Coordinates of C-alpha atoms and ligand atoms in Angstrom, one line a residue:
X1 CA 6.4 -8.0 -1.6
X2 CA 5.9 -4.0 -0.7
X3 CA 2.8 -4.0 -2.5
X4 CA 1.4 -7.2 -1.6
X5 CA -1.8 -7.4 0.0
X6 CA -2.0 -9.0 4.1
X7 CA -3.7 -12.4 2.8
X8 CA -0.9 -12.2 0.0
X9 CA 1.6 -11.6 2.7
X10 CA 0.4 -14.2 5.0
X11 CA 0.0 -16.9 2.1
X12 CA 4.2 -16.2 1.4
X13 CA 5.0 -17.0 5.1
X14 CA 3.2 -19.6 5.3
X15 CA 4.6 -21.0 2.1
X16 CA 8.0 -20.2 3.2
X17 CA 8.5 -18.4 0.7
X18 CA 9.5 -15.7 2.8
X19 CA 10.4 -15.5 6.3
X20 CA 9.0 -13.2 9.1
X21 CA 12.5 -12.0 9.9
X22 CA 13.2 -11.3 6.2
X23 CA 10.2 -9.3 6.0
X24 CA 10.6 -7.2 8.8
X25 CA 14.4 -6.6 7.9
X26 CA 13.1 -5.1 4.3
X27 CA 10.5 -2.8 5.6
X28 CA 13.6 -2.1 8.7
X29 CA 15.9 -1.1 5.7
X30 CA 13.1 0.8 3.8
X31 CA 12.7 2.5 7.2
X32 CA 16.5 3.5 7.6
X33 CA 16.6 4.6 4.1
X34 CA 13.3 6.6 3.9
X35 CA 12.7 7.7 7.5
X36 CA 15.4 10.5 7.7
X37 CA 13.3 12.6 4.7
X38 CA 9.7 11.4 6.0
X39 CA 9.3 11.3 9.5
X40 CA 6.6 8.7 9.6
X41 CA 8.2 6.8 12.8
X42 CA 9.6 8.6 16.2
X43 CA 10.9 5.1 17.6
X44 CA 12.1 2.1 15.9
X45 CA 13.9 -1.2 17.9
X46 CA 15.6 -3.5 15.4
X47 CA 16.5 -6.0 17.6
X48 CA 13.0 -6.2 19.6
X49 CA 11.3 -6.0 16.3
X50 CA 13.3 -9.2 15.1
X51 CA 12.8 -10.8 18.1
X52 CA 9.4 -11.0 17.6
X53 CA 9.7 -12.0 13.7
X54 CA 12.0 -15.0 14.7
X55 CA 9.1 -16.2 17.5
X56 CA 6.8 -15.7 14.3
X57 CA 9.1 -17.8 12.2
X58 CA 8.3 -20.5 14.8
X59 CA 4.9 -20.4 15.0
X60 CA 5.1 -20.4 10.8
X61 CA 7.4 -23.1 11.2
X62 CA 5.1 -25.3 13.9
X63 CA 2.2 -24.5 12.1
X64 CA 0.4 -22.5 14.7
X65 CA 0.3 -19.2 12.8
X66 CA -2.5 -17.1 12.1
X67 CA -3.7 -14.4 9.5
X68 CA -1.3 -11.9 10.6
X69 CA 1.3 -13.9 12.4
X70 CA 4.7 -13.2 11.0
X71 CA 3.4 -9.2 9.3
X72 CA 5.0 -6.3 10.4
X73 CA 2.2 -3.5 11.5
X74 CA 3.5 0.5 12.7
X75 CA 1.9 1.4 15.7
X76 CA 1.0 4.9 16.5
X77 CA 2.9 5.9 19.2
X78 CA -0.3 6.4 21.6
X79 CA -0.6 2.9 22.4
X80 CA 1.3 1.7 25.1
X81 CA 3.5 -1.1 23.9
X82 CA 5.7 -2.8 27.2
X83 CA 9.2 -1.9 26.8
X84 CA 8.9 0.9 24.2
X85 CA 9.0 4.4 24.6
X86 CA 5.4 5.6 24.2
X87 CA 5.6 9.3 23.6
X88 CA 2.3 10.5 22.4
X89 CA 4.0 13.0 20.1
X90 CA 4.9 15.0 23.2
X91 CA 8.1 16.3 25.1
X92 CA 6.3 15.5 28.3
X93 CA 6.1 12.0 27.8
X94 CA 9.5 12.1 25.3
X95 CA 11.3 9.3 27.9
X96 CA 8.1 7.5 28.9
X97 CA 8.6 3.6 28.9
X98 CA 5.7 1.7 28.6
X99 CA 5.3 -0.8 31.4
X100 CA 2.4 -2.6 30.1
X101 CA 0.6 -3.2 26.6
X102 CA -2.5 -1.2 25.1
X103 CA -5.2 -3.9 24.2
X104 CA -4.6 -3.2 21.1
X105 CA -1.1 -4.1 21.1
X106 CA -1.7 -7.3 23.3
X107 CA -4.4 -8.3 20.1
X108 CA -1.9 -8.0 17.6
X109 CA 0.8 -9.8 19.7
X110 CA -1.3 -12.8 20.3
X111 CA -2.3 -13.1 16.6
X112 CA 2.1 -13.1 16.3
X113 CA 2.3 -9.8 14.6
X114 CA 5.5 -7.7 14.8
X115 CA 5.5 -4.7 16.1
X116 CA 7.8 -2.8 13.3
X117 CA 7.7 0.8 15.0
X118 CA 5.8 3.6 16.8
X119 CA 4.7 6.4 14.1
X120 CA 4.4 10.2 14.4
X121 CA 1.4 11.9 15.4
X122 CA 0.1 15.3 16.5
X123 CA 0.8 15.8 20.0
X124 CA -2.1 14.0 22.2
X125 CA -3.9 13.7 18.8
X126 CA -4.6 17.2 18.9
X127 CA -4.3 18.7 15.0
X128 CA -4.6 17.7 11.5
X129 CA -1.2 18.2 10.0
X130 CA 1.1 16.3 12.2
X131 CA 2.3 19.6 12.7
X132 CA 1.7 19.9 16.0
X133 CA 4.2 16.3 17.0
X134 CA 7.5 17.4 19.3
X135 CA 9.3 15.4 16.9
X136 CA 8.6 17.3 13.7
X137 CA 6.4 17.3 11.1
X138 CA 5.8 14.4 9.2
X139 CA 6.2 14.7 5.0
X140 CA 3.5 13.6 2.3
X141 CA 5.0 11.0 0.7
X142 CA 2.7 12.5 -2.6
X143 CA 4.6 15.8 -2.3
X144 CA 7.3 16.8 0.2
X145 CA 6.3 20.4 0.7
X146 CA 3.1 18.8 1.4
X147 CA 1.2 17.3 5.4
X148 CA 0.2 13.8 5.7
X149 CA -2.6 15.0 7.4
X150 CA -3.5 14.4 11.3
X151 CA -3.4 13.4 14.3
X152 CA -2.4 9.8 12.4
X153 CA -0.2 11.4 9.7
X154 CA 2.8 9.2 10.6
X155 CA 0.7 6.1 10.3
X156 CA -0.9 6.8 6.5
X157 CA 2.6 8.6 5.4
X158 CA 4.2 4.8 6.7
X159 CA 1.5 2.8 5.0
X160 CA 2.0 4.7 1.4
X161 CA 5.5 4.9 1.7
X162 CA 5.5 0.9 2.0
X163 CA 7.6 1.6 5.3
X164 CA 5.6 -1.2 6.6
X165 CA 2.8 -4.0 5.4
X166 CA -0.4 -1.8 7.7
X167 CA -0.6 0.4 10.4
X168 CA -3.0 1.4 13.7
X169 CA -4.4 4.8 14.0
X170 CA -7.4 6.4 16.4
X171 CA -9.7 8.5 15.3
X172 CA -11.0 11.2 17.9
X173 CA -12.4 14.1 14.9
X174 CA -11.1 12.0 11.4
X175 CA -7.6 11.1 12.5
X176 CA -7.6 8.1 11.0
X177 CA -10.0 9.2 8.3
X178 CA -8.6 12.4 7.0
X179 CA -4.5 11.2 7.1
X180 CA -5.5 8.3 5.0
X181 CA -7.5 10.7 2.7
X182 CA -4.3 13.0 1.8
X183 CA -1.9 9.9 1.6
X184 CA -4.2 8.0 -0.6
X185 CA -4.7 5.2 1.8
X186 CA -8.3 3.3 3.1
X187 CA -8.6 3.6 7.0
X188 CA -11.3 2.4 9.2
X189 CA -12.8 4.5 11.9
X190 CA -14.8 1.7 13.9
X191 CA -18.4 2.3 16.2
X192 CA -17.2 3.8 19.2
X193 CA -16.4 1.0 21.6
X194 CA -16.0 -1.5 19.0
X195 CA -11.8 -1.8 20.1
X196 CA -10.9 -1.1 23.3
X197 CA -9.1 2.0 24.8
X198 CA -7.0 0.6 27.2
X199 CA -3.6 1.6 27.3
X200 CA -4.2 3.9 24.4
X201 CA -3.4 7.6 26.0
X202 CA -6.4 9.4 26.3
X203 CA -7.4 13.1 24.7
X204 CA -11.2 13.3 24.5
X205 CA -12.7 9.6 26.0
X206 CA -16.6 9.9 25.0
X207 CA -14.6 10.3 20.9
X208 CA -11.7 8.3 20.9
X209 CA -11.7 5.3 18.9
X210 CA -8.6 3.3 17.3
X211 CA -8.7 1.6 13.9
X212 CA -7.1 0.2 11.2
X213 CA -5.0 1.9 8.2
X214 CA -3.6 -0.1 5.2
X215 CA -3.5 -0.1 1.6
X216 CA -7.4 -1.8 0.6
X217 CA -10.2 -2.2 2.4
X218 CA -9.5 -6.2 2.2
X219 CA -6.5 -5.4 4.5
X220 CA -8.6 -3.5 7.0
X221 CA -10.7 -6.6 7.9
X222 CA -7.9 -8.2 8.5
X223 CA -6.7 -6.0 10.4
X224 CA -10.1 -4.9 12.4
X225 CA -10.3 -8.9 12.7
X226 CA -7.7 -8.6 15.2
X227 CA -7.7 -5.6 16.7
X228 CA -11.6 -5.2 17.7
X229 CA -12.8 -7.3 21.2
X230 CA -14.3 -6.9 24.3
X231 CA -11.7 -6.0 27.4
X232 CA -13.3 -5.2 30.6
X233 CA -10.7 -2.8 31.8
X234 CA -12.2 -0.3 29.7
X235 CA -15.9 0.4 31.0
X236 CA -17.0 2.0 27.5
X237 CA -15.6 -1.7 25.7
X238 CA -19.0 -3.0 23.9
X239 CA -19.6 -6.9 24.7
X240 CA -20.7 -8.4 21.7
X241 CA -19.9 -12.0 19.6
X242 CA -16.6 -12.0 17.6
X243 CA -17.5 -11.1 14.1
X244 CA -15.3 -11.7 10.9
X245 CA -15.3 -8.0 9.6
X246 CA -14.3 -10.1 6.4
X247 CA -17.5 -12.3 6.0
X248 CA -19.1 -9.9 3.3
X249 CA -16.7 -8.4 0.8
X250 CA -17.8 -10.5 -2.1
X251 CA -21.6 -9.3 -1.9
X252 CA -22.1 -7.9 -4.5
X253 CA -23.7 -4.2 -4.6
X254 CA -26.8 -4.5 -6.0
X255 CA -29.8 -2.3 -4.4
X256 CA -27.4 -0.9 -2.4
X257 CA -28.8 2.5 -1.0
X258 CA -25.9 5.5 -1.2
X259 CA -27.1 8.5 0.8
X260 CA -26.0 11.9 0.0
X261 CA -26.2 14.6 2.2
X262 CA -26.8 17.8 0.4
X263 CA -24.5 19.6 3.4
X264 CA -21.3 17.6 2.3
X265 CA -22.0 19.1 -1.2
X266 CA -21.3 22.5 -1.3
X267 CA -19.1 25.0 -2.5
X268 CA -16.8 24.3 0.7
X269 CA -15.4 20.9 -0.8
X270 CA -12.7 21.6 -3.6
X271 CA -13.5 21.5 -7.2
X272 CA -10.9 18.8 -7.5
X273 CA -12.1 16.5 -4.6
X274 CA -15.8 17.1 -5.7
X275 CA -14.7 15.8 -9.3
X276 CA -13.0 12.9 -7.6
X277 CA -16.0 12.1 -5.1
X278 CA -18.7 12.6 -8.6
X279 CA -16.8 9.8 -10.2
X280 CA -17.1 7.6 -7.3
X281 CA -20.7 7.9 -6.8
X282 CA -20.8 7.1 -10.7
X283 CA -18.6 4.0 -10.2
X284 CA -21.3 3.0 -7.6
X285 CA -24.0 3.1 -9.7
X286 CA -22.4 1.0 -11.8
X287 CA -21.9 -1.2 -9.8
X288 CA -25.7 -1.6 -8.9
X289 CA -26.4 1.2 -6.4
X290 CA -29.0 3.6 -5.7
X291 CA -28.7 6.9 -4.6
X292 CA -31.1 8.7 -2.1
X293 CA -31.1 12.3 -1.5
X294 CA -30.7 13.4 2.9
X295 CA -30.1 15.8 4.9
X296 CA -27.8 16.1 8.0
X297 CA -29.3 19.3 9.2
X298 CA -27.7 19.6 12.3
X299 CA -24.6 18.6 10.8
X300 CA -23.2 22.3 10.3
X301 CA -22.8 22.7 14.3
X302 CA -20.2 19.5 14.4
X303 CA -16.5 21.5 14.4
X304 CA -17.9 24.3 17.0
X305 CA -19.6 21.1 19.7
X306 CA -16.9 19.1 19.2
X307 CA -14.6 21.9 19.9
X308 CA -16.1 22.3 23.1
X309 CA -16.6 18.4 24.1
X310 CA -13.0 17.3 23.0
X311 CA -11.1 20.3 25.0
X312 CA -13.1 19.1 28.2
X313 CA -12.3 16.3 27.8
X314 CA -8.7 16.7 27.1
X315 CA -8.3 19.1 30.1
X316 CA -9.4 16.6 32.8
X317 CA -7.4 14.0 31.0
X318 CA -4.6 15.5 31.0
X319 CA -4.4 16.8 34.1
X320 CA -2.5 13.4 35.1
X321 CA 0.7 14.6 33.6
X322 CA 1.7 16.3 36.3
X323 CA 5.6 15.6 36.5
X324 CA 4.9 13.9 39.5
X325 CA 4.8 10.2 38.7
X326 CA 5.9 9.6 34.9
X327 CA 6.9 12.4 32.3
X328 CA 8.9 15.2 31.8
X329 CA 9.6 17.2 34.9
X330 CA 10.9 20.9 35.4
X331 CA 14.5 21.2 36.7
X332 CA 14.1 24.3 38.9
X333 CA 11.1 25.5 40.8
X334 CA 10.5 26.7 44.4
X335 CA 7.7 24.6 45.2
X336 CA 4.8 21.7 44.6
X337 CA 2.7 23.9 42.9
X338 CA 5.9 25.5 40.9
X339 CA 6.9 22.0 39.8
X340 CA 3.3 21.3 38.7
X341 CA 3.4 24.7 36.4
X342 CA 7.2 25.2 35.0
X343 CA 6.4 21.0 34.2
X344 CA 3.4 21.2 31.7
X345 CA 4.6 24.4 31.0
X346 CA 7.4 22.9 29.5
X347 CA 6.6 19.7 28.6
X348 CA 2.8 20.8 26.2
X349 CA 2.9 22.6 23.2
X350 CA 1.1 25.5 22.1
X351 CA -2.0 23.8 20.7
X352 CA -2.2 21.4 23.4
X353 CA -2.1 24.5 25.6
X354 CA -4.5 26.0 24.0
X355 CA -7.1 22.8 24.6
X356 CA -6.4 22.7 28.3
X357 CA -7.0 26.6 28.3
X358 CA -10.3 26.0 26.6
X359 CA -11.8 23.0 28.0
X360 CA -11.2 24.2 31.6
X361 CA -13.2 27.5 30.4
X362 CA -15.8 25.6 29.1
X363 CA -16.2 23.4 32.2
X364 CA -15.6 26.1 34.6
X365 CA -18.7 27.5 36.9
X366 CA -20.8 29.7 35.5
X367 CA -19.9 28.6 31.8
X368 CA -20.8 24.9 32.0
X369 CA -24.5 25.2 31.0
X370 CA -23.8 27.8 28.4
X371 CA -20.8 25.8 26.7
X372 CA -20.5 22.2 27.8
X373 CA -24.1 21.0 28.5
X374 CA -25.5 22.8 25.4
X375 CA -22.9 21.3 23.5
X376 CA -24.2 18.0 24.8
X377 CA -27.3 18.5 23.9
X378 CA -26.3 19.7 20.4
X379 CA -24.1 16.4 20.3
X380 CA -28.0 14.6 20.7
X381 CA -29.3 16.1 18.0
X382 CA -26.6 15.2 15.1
X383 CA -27.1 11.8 16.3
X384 CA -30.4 11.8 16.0
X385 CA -29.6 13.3 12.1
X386 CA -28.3 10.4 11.5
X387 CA -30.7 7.4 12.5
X388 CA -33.0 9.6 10.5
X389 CA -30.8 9.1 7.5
X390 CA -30.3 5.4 8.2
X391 CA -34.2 4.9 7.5
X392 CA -33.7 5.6 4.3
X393 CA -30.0 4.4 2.9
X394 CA -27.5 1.9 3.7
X395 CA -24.4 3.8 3.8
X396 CA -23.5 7.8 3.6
X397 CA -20.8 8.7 1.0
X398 CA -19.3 12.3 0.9
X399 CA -15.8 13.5 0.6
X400 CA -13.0 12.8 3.7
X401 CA -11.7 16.2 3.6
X402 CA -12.5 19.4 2.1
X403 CA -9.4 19.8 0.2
X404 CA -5.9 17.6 -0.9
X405 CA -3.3 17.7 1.3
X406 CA -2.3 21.2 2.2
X407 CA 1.2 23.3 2.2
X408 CA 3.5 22.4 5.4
X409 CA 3.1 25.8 7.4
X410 CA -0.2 27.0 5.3
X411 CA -2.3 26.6 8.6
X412 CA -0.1 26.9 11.2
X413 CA -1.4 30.2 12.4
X414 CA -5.2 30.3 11.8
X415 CA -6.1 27.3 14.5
X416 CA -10.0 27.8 12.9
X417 CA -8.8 26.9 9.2
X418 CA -6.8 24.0 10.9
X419 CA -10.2 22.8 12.5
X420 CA -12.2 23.1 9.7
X421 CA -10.1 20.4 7.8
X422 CA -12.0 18.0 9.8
X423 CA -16.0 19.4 8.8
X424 CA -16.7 16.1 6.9
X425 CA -15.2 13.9 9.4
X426 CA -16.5 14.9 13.0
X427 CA -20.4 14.8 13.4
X428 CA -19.3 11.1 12.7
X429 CA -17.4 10.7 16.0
X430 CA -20.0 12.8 18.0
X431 CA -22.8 10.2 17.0
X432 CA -20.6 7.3 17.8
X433 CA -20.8 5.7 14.0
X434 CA -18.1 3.7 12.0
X435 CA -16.6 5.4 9.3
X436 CA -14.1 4.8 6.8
X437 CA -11.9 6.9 3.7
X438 CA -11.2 4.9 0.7
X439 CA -8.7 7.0 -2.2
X440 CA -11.2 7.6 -5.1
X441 CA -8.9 9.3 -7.1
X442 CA -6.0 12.7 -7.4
X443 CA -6.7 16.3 -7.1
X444 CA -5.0 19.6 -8.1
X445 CA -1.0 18.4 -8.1
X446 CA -1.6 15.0 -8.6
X447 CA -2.5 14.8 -5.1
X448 CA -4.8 12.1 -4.0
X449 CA -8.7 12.4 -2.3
X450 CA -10.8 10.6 -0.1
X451 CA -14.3 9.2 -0.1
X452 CA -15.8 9.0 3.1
X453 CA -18.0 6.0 3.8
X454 CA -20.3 6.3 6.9
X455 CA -22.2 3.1 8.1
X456 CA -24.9 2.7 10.6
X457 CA -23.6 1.1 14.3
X458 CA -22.0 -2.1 13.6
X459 CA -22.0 -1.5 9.9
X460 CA -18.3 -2.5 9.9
X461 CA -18.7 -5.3 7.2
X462 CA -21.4 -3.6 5.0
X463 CA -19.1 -0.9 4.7
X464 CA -16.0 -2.8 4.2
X465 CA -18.1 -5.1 1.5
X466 CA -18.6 -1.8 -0.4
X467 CA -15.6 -0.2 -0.4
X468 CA -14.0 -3.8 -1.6
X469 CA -16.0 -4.1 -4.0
X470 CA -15.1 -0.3 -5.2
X471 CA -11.7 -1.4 -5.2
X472 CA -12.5 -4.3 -7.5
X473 CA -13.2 -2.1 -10.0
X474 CA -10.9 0.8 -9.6
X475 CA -7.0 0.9 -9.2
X476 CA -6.8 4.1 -7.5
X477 CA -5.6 2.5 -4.3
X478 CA -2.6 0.7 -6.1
X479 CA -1.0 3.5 -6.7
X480 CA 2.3 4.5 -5.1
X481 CA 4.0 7.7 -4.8
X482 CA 7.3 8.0 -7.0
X483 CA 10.6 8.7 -5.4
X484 CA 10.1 6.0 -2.5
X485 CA 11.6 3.3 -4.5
X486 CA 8.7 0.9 -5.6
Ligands
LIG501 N1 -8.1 17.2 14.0 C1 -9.0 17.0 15.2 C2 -8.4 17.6 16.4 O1 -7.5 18.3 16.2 C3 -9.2 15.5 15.3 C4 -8.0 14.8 15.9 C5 -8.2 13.3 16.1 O2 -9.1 12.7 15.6 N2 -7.4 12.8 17.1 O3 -8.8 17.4 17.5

C-alpha cells in the first residue's frame, strides 16, 4: 500500500479491498512511530482524521466516491483547515484554531479526502531548511544530519517517508520545488493564480502559490485535479474552464523542444547535481526530444528583486498579527503600543524579524523608488526573459537546487548562502510561470537531486505529460529511503 500510486490507491478502495479508515490508521501508526525522529507533522487529530475516513467509507460504500475520496493527504500547516490548529510554523499563531477552511482544504474535502495532518514548515514560509519552524527542524528522511529543504520541508520529508499517500505545499521562491528536490520527491508549482489563496496565510501575495507534492508526476494531476479552481474570494483567482491536468501524460515526447539556459549551467550547480541533471537531458533525447540553446539574461538579478518584493510584501502582511484579535499576545506591557511590540516581539523569530525589518526599509519614504519600484521593474524584465524563451522551446529544464540536501545548522548563520539555495527556483515565481521538480537521480551521499521543469502559463499538463513520461522510463522516483520501514 505505502508505495502505491493515488489511482492505485483509489482503485483498492473502491474495490474494497481496503477501507478509508484502514488506510488512514496505517499512515496514523507510521506517523506515531516515525514522527518523534522526523518532524514532518506539528498537529495530528486521530479521531477527526477517522471521522472523515469513516464518511469516505460511505461514500465508497454508496458509490458516490471520487478519485481521491477515501486518500489521506498532509496539509501544510498554512492552510486554514476549521477546527485545527493552523500555526504557520510560528509561536504567534502556536494556539490559533482555524474557524473556517482554506479553498484548498474545502477542494479536497469535497472530493472526500482525509485530512491526515498539518506538516512543518519554515515559519510564514520564510527559509529553505525548515529551520526556521517554532517547532523544530524537520529531518531528511535520506540522511538525518541532513534538511528537508524549505519552506515545505515537512510536506516532502512526509511524502518520502510514506507518512501519508500526498501532500500540499505553496511555493513563494521554490518551496515546493526545492523540498521536493532534496527529498527526492515530484512537486508542482502551478501559474500563479491557478489555486486559490484563500485561507492560505499570506507572506508575499503577488508570489505565493500552493501546489501539489507526491511521489510521481501521475499523482500530481490527481492531485492539481482537485486542488486548482476558480474562488472569488481571492481577487488574484484566475477564471478559466476546469481542465483535467491528467488529459496528456500518455503523449508521447516526440519533437518535444527542451530549452537550456546557459545561466543554470554554471560552475554554481554541484558537480553531482549537474551529473544527475546531464543524464536527464540524455534520457530526454531519448525519448524523442530536442534541445535548444537560451538565454535567461536577466535571470541573475532574481534572489536580490525577490528579496526586496517578498519582504514588502511580508511586512504589510504581517502587520495583522498584532496580539490584538487572534495569536500570541504578551503577558506584561504598560500600554497599546507596548502590547503591540513585547507581542511580535515575542511571538516572530529571528528571520521573520529580519523580513519585516527589511521590507518596511524598502517601502519606507525616500527608499521606495530606489528599492521597491526598481525591483518592480527588474521583476518586468525576467518575465519578459522568459516569453522570449517560450518562442523557441516547449519547456525549460535545469537543476531545482544548486546542491543536495545540506547539513542541519550548515547555513544557519550566513542568511545570503540560505537565499541562494533558491537561485534556480525564483525568477520562476517573479514571472508568474508553473514549475515543477521531478528526482532525476542521487548526489554526493547518496543524496537525491532535482530536475526543474519550467512550462509556459497554463503549461500544467504539457509539463506533467513530460515528466510522466520521464518517469516511465526511469525508477529514480521509486525509491525510498532505508530506515523508515518500507
Ligand atoms: N526560500 C525562500 C524564502 O525564504 C522561498 C520560500 C517560499 O517559497 N515560501 O523566502
Amino acid at each position: 500500500m505505502l508505495n502505491s500510486s493515488l489511482a492505485q490507491l483509489g482503485a483498492a478502495l473502491h474495490a474494497r479491498k481496503i477501507s478509508s479508515v484502514e488506510l488512514t490508521q496505517l499512515y496514523l501508526d507510521r506517523i506515531a512511530a516515525h514522527n518523534p525522529s522526523l518532524n514532518a507533522y506539528i498537529t495530528t487529530n486521530t479521531e477527526t482524521s477517522l471521522a472523515q475516513a469513516r464518511q469516505a467509507d460511505l461514500l465508497l460504500a454508496n458509490g458516490n466516491a471520487k478519485p481521491l475520496t477515501g486518500i489521506p493527504i498532509a496539509q501544510k500547516d498554512i492552510f486554514c483547515a476549521k477546527g485545527w490548529r493552523t500555526t504557520c510554523g510560528s509561536k504567534i499563531l502556536e494556539n490559533f484554531i482555524a474557524p473556517y477552511d482554506a479553498h484548498v482544504i474545502e477542494q479536497f474535502n469535497n472530493a472526500g479526502a482525509v485530512n491526515l495532518g498539518k506538516t512543518n514548515m519554515d515559519e510564514f514560509a520564510m527559509g529553505s531548511s525548515n529551520e526556521t519552524s517554532y517547532f523544530g527542524p524537520v529531518n531528511n528522511p535520506w540522511d538525518s544530519g541532513a534538511v528537508p529543504g524549505g519552506s515545505s520541508g515537512g510536506a516532502a520529508c512526509a511524502v518520502a517517508a510514506r507518512l501519508c499517500a500526498a501532500a500540499t505545499g505553496t511555493d513563494t521562491g521554490g518551496s515546493i520545488r526545492q523540498p521536493a528536490a532534496l527529498c527526492g520527491i515530484s512537486g508542482l508549482k502551478p501559474t500563479y493564480g491557478v489555486c486559490s489563496r484563500y485561507g492560505m496565510i499570506a507572506f508575499a501575495s503577488s508570489l505565493d502559490q500552493a501546489g501539489p507534492m507526491g511521489r510521481s508526476a501521475e499523482d500530481l494531476a490527481l492531485l492539481l485535479n482537485v486542488m486548482a479552481g476558480f474562488d472569488e474570494r481571492d481577487s488574484t483567482s484566475l477564471q478559466r474552464a476546469k481542465e483535467d491536468y491528467a488529459r496528456d501524460l500518455a503523449r508521447p515526447l516526440n519533437g518535444l523542444r527542451i530549452g537550456l539556459p546557459k545561466e543554470f549551467f554554471t560552475e554554481g550547480m554541484g558537480s553531482d547535481v549537474a551529473k544527475a541533471v546531464d543524464a536527464a537531458i540524455a534520457e530526454f533525447k531519448k525519448l524523442g526530444a530536442t534541445i535548444v540553446d537560451i538565454s535567461l539574461p536577466n535571470s541573475r538579478l532574481s534572489v536580490p528583486v525577490y528579496y526586496v518584493l517578498a519582504p514588502a510584501e511580508a511586512s504589510s502582511n504581517l502587520s495583522r498579527f498584532d496580539g490584538v484579535r487572534y495569536g500570541y499576545r504578551a503577558q506584561d506591557y504598560a500600554d497599546l503600543a507596548d502590547m503591540y511590540e513585547k507581542s511580535r516581539a515575542q511571538g516572530f523569530g529571528a528571520e521573520v524579524k529580519r523580513r519585516i525589518m527589511i521590507g518596511t526599509y524598502v517601502l519606507s519614504h525616500g527608499y521606495y523608488d530606489a528599492y521597491y519600484l526598481q525591483a518592480q521593474k527588474l521583476r518586468r524584465l525576467i518575465a519578459q526573459d522568459f516569453a522570449d524563451a517560450f518562442k523557441q522551446c516547449d519547456v525549460i529544464m535545469g537543476p531545482t537546487s544548486p546542491s543536495t540536501a545540506f547539513k542541519l545548522g550548515e547555513k544557519g548563520d550566513d542568511p545570503v548562502q540560505m537565499y541562494l539555495s533558491d537561485i534556480y527556483t525564483i525568477a520562476v515565481n517573479l514571472a508568474g510561470l508553473p514549475g515543477m521538480s521531478v528526482p532525476c537521480g542521487f548526489g554526493s551521499g547518496g543524496l537525491p537531486v532535482g530536475l526543474q521543469i519550467i512550462g509556459d502559463y497554463f503549461a500544467e499538463a504539457r509539463m506533467l505529460n513530460v515528466a510522466h513520461q520521464y518517469q516511465l522510463s526511469t525508477d529514480h522516483h521509486d525509491r525510498a529511503p532505508k530506515n523508515i520501514g518500507v
